[in-house]
CSV table of C-alpha atoms and ligand atoms in Angstrom, one decimal:
chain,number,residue,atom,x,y,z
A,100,UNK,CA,139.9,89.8,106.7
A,101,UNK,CA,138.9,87.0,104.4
A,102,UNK,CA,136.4,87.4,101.4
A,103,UNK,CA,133.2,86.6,103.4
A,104,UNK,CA,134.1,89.1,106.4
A,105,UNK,CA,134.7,91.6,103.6
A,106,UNK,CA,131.3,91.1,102.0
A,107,UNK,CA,129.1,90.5,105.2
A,108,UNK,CA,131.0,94.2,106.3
A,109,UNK,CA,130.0,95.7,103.2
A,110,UNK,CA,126.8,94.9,103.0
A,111,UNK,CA,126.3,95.6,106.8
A,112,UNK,CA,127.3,98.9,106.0
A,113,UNK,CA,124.8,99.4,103.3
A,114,UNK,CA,122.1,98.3,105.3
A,115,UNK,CA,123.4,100.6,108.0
A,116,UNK,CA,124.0,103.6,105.7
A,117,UNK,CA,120.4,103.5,104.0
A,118,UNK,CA,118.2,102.5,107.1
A,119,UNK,CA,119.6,105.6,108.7
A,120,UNK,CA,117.5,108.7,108.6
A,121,UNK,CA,118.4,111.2,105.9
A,122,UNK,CA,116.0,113.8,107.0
A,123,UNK,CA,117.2,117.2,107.0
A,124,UNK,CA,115.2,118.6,109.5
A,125,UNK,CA,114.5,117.8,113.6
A,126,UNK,CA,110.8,117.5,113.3
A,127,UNK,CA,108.1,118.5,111.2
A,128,UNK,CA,105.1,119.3,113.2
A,129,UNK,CA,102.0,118.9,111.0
A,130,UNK,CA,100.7,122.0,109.4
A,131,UNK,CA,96.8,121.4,108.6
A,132,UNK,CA,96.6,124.3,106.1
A,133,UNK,CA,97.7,122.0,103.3
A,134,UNK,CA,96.8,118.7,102.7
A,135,UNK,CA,98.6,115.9,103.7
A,136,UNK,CA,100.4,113.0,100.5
A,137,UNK,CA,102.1,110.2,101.0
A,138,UNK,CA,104.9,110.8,103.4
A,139,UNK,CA,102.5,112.8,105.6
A,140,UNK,CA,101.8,116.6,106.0
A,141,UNK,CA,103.5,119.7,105.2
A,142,UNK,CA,105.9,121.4,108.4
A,143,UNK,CA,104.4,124.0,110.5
A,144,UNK,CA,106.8,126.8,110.7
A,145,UNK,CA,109.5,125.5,113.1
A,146,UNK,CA,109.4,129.2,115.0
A,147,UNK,CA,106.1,128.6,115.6
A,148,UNK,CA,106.6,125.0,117.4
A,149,UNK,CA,106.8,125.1,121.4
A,150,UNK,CA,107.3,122.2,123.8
A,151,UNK,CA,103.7,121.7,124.1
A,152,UNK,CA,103.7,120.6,120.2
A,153,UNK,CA,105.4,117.6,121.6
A,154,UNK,CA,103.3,116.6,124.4
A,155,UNK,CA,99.7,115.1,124.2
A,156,UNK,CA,97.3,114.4,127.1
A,157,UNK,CA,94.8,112.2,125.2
A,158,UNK,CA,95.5,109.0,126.1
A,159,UNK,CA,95.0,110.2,130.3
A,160,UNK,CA,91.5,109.9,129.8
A,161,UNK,CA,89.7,106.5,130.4
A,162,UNK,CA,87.8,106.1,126.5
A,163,UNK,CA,83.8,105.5,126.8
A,164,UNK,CA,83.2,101.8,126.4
A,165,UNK,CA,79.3,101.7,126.6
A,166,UNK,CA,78.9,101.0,122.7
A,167,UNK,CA,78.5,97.8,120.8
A,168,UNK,CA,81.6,96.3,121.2
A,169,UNK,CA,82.2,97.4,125.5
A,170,UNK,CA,85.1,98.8,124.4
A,171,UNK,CA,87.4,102.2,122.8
A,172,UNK,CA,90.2,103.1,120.9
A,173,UNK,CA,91.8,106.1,121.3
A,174,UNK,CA,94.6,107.1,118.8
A,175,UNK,CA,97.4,109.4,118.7
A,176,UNK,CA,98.5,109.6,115.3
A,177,UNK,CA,99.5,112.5,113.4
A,178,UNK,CA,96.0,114.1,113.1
A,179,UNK,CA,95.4,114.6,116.6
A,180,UNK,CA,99.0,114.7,117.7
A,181,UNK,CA,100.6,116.3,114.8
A,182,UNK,CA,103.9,116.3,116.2
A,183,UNK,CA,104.6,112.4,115.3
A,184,UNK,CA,104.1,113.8,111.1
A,185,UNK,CA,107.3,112.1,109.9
A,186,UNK,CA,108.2,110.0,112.3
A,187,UNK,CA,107.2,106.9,111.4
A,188,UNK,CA,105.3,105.7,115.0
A,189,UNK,CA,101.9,106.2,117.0
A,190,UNK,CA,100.2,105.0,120.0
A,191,UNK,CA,96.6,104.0,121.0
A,192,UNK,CA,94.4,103.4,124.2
A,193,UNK,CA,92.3,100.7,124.3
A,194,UNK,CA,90.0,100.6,127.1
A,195,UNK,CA,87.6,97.2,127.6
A,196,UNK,CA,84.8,96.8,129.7
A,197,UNK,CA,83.5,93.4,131.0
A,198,UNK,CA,83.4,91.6,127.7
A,199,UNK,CA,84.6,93.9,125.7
A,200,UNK,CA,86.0,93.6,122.2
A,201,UNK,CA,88.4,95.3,119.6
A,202,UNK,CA,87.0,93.1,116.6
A,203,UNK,CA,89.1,91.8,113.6
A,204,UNK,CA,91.0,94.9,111.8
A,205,UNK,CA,94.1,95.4,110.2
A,206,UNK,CA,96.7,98.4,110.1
A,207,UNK,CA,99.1,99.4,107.0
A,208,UNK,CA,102.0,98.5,109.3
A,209,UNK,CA,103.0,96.2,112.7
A,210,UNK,CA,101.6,96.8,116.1
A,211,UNK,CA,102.9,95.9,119.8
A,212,UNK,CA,100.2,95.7,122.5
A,213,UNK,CA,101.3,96.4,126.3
A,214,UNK,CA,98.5,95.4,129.0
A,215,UNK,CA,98.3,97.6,132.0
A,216,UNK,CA,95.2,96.5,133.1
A,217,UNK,CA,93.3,93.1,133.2
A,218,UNK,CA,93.5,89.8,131.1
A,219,UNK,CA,92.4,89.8,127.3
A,220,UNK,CA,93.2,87.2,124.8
A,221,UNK,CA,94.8,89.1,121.8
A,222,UNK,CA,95.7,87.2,118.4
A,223,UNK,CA,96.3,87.6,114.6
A,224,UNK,CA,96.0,85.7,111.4
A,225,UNK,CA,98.3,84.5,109.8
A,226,UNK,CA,98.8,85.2,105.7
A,227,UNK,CA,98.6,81.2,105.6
A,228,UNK,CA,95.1,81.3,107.7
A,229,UNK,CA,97.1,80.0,111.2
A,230,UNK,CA,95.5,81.8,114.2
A,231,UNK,CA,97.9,83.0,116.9
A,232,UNK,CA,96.6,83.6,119.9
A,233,UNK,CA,97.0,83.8,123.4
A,234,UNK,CA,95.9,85.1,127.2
A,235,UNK,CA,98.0,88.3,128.2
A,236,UNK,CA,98.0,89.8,131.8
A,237,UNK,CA,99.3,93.0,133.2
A,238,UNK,CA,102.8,93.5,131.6
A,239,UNK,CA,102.5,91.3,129.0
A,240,UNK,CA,103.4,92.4,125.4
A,241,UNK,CA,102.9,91.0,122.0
A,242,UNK,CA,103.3,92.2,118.5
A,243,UNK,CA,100.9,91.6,115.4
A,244,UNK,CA,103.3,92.0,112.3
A,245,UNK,CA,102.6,94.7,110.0
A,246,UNK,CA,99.0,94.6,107.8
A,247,UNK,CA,97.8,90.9,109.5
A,248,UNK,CA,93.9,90.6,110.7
A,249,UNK,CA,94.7,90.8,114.8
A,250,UNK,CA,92.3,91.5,118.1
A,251,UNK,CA,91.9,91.8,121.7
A,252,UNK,CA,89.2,90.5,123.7
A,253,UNK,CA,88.8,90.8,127.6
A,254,UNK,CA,88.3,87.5,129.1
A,255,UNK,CA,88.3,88.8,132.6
A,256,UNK,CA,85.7,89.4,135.3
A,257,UNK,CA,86.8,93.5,135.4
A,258,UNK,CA,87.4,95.9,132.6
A,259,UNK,CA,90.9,95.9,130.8
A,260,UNK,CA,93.4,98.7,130.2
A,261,UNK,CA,96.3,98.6,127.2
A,262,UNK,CA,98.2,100.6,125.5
A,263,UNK,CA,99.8,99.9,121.9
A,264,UNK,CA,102.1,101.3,119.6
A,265,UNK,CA,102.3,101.4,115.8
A,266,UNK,CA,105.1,102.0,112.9
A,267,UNK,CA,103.4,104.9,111.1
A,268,UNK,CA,102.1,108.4,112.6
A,269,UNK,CA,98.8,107.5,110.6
A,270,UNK,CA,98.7,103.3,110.5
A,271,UNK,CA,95.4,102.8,109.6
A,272,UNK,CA,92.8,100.9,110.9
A,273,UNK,CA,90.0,98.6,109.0
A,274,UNK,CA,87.5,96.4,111.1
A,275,UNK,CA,86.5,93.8,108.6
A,276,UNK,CA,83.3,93.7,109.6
A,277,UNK,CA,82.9,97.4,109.3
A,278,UNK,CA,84.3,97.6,105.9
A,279,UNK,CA,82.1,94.8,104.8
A,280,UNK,CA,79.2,96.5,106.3
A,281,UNK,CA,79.4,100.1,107.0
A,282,UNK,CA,78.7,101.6,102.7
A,283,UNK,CA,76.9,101.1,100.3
A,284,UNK,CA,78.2,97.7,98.7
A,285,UNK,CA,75.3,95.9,97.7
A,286,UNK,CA,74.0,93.1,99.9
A,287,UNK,CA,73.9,90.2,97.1
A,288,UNK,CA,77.3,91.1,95.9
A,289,UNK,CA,78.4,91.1,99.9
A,290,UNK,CA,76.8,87.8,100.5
A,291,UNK,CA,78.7,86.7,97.0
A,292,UNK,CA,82.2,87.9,98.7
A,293,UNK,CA,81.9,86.4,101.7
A,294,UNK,CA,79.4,83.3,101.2
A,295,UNK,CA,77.4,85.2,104.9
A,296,UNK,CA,73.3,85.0,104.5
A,297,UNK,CA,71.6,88.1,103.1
A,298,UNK,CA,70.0,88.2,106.9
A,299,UNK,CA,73.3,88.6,108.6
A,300,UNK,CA,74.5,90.9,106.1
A,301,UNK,CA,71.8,93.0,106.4
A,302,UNK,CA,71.2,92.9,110.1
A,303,UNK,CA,75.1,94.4,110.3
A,304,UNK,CA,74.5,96.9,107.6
A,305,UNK,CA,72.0,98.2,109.9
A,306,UNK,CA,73.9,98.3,112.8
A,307,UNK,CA,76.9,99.9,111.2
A,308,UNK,CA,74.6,102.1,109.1
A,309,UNK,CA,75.3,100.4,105.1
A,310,UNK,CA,73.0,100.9,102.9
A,311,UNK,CA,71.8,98.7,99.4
B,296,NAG,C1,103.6,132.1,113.5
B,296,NAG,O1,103.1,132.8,114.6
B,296,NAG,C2,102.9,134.2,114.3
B,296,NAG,C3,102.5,134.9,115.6
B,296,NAG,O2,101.5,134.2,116.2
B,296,NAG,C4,101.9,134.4,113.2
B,296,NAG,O3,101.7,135.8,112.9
B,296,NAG,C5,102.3,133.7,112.0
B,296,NAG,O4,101.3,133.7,111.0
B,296,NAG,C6,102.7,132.2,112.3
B,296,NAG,N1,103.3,131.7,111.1
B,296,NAG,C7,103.0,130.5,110.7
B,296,NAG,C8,103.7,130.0,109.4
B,296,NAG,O5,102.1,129.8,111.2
B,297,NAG,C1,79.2,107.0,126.7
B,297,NAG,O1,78.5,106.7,125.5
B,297,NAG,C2,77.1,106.5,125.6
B,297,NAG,C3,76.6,106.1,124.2
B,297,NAG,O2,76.9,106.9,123.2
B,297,NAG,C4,76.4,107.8,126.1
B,297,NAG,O3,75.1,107.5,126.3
B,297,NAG,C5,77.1,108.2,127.4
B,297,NAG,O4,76.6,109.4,127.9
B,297,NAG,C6,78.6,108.3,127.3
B,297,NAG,N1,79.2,108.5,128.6
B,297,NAG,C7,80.0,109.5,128.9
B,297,NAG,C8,80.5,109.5,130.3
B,297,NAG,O5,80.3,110.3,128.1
B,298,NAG,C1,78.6,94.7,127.0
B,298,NAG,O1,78.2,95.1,128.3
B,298,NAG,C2,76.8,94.9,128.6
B,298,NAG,C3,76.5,95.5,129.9
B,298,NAG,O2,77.5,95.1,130.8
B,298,NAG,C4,76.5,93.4,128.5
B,298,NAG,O3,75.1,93.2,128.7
B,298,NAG,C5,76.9,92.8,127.2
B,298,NAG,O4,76.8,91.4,127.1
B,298,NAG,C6,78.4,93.2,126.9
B,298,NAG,N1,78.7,92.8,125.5
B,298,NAG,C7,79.6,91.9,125.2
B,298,NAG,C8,79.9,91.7,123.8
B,298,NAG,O5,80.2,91.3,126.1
């Protein structure tokens, strides 16, 4: 083995030995009695944990898309499926009627989107402002990378079905135009931040309830 083989081996095995998991335990099923810190919650007693602890039902159910935007998200992350505390992934339905739209938002971590139903165009931002953005049908998949602005939109004639899937059992998720809109942030200093009129700003503080 020559130099170069010998490094690229040992640092292949460092990257191998210290992305592997060093958890002690199987699972840690979320145990709501305490609260939860950085690396999630506390573990439920493992004695207590079933099969059914593992399994969640909440994304059969078609999500009600008669609201501003024709459309719903429907997470499973560790607070309604406390099973996935600790283990680093989540999922979500998003259902769209005609028109509908999951508008511009951003997670702590990357997301992959698989359509089931319909045609949406789904994009994200780039940190350098480039949009990326394309028209995905029924088996298509695309990722947004972890903590970009990103969206879905359904372009077609009948309502849209997808499913996505995130790197964190609690990912986040900030609509910028909710966050801009839905406190108490002043309206001058809003209009200041993102150089919108004072109209706009206030005709989407009342429909996402800000105040000032
Ligand atoms: C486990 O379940 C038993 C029986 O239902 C209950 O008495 C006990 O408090 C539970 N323990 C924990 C840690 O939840
Ligand atoms: C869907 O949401 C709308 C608006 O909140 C409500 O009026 C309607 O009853 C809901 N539909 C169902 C089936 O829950
Ligand atoms: C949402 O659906 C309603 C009723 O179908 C429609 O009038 C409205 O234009 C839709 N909104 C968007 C943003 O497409």
């Amino acid at each position: 083995m020559d130099a170069h083989k010998i490094i690229f081996f040992f640092i292949l095995l460092h990257v191998t030995l210290s992305s592997s998991t060093t958890s002690v335990v199987d699972f840690c099923v979320a145990d709501f009695n305490y609260p939860g810190g950085p690396a999630g919650f506390p573990c439920k007693n493992p004695a207590n944990v079933t099969v059914d602890d593992f399994v969640f039902s909440g994304l059969s159910v078609p999500g009600n898309t008669t609201n501003i935007v024709n459309a719903s998200a429907f997470l499973a992350i560790d607070v309604t499926f406390p099973a996935l505390n600790g283990l680093g992934l989540s999922m979500a339905r998003l259902d769209f009627g005609v028109g509908g739209v999951i508008p511009i938002h951003a997670h702590r971590v990357s997301e992959v989107i698989l359509v089931v139903e319909g045609t949406i165009i789904a994009g994200f931002i780039g940190s350098d402002n480039t949009a990326y953005y394309k028209t995905l049908n029924k088996g298509d998949i695309m990722i947004f990378p972890h903590s970009l602005l990103h969206f879905q939109v359904n372009v077609g004639d009948s309502p849209a079905l997808a499913f996505v899937s995130l790197n964190s059992a609690n990912p986040g998720f900030q609509t910028t135009t909710v966050a801009l809109a839905a406190n108490d942030l002043p309206t001058d200093i809003i209009q200041k931040i993102t150089l919108l009129d004072a109209e706009q700003v206030r005709k989407l503080k009342s429909i996402f309830g800000g105040t000032n």
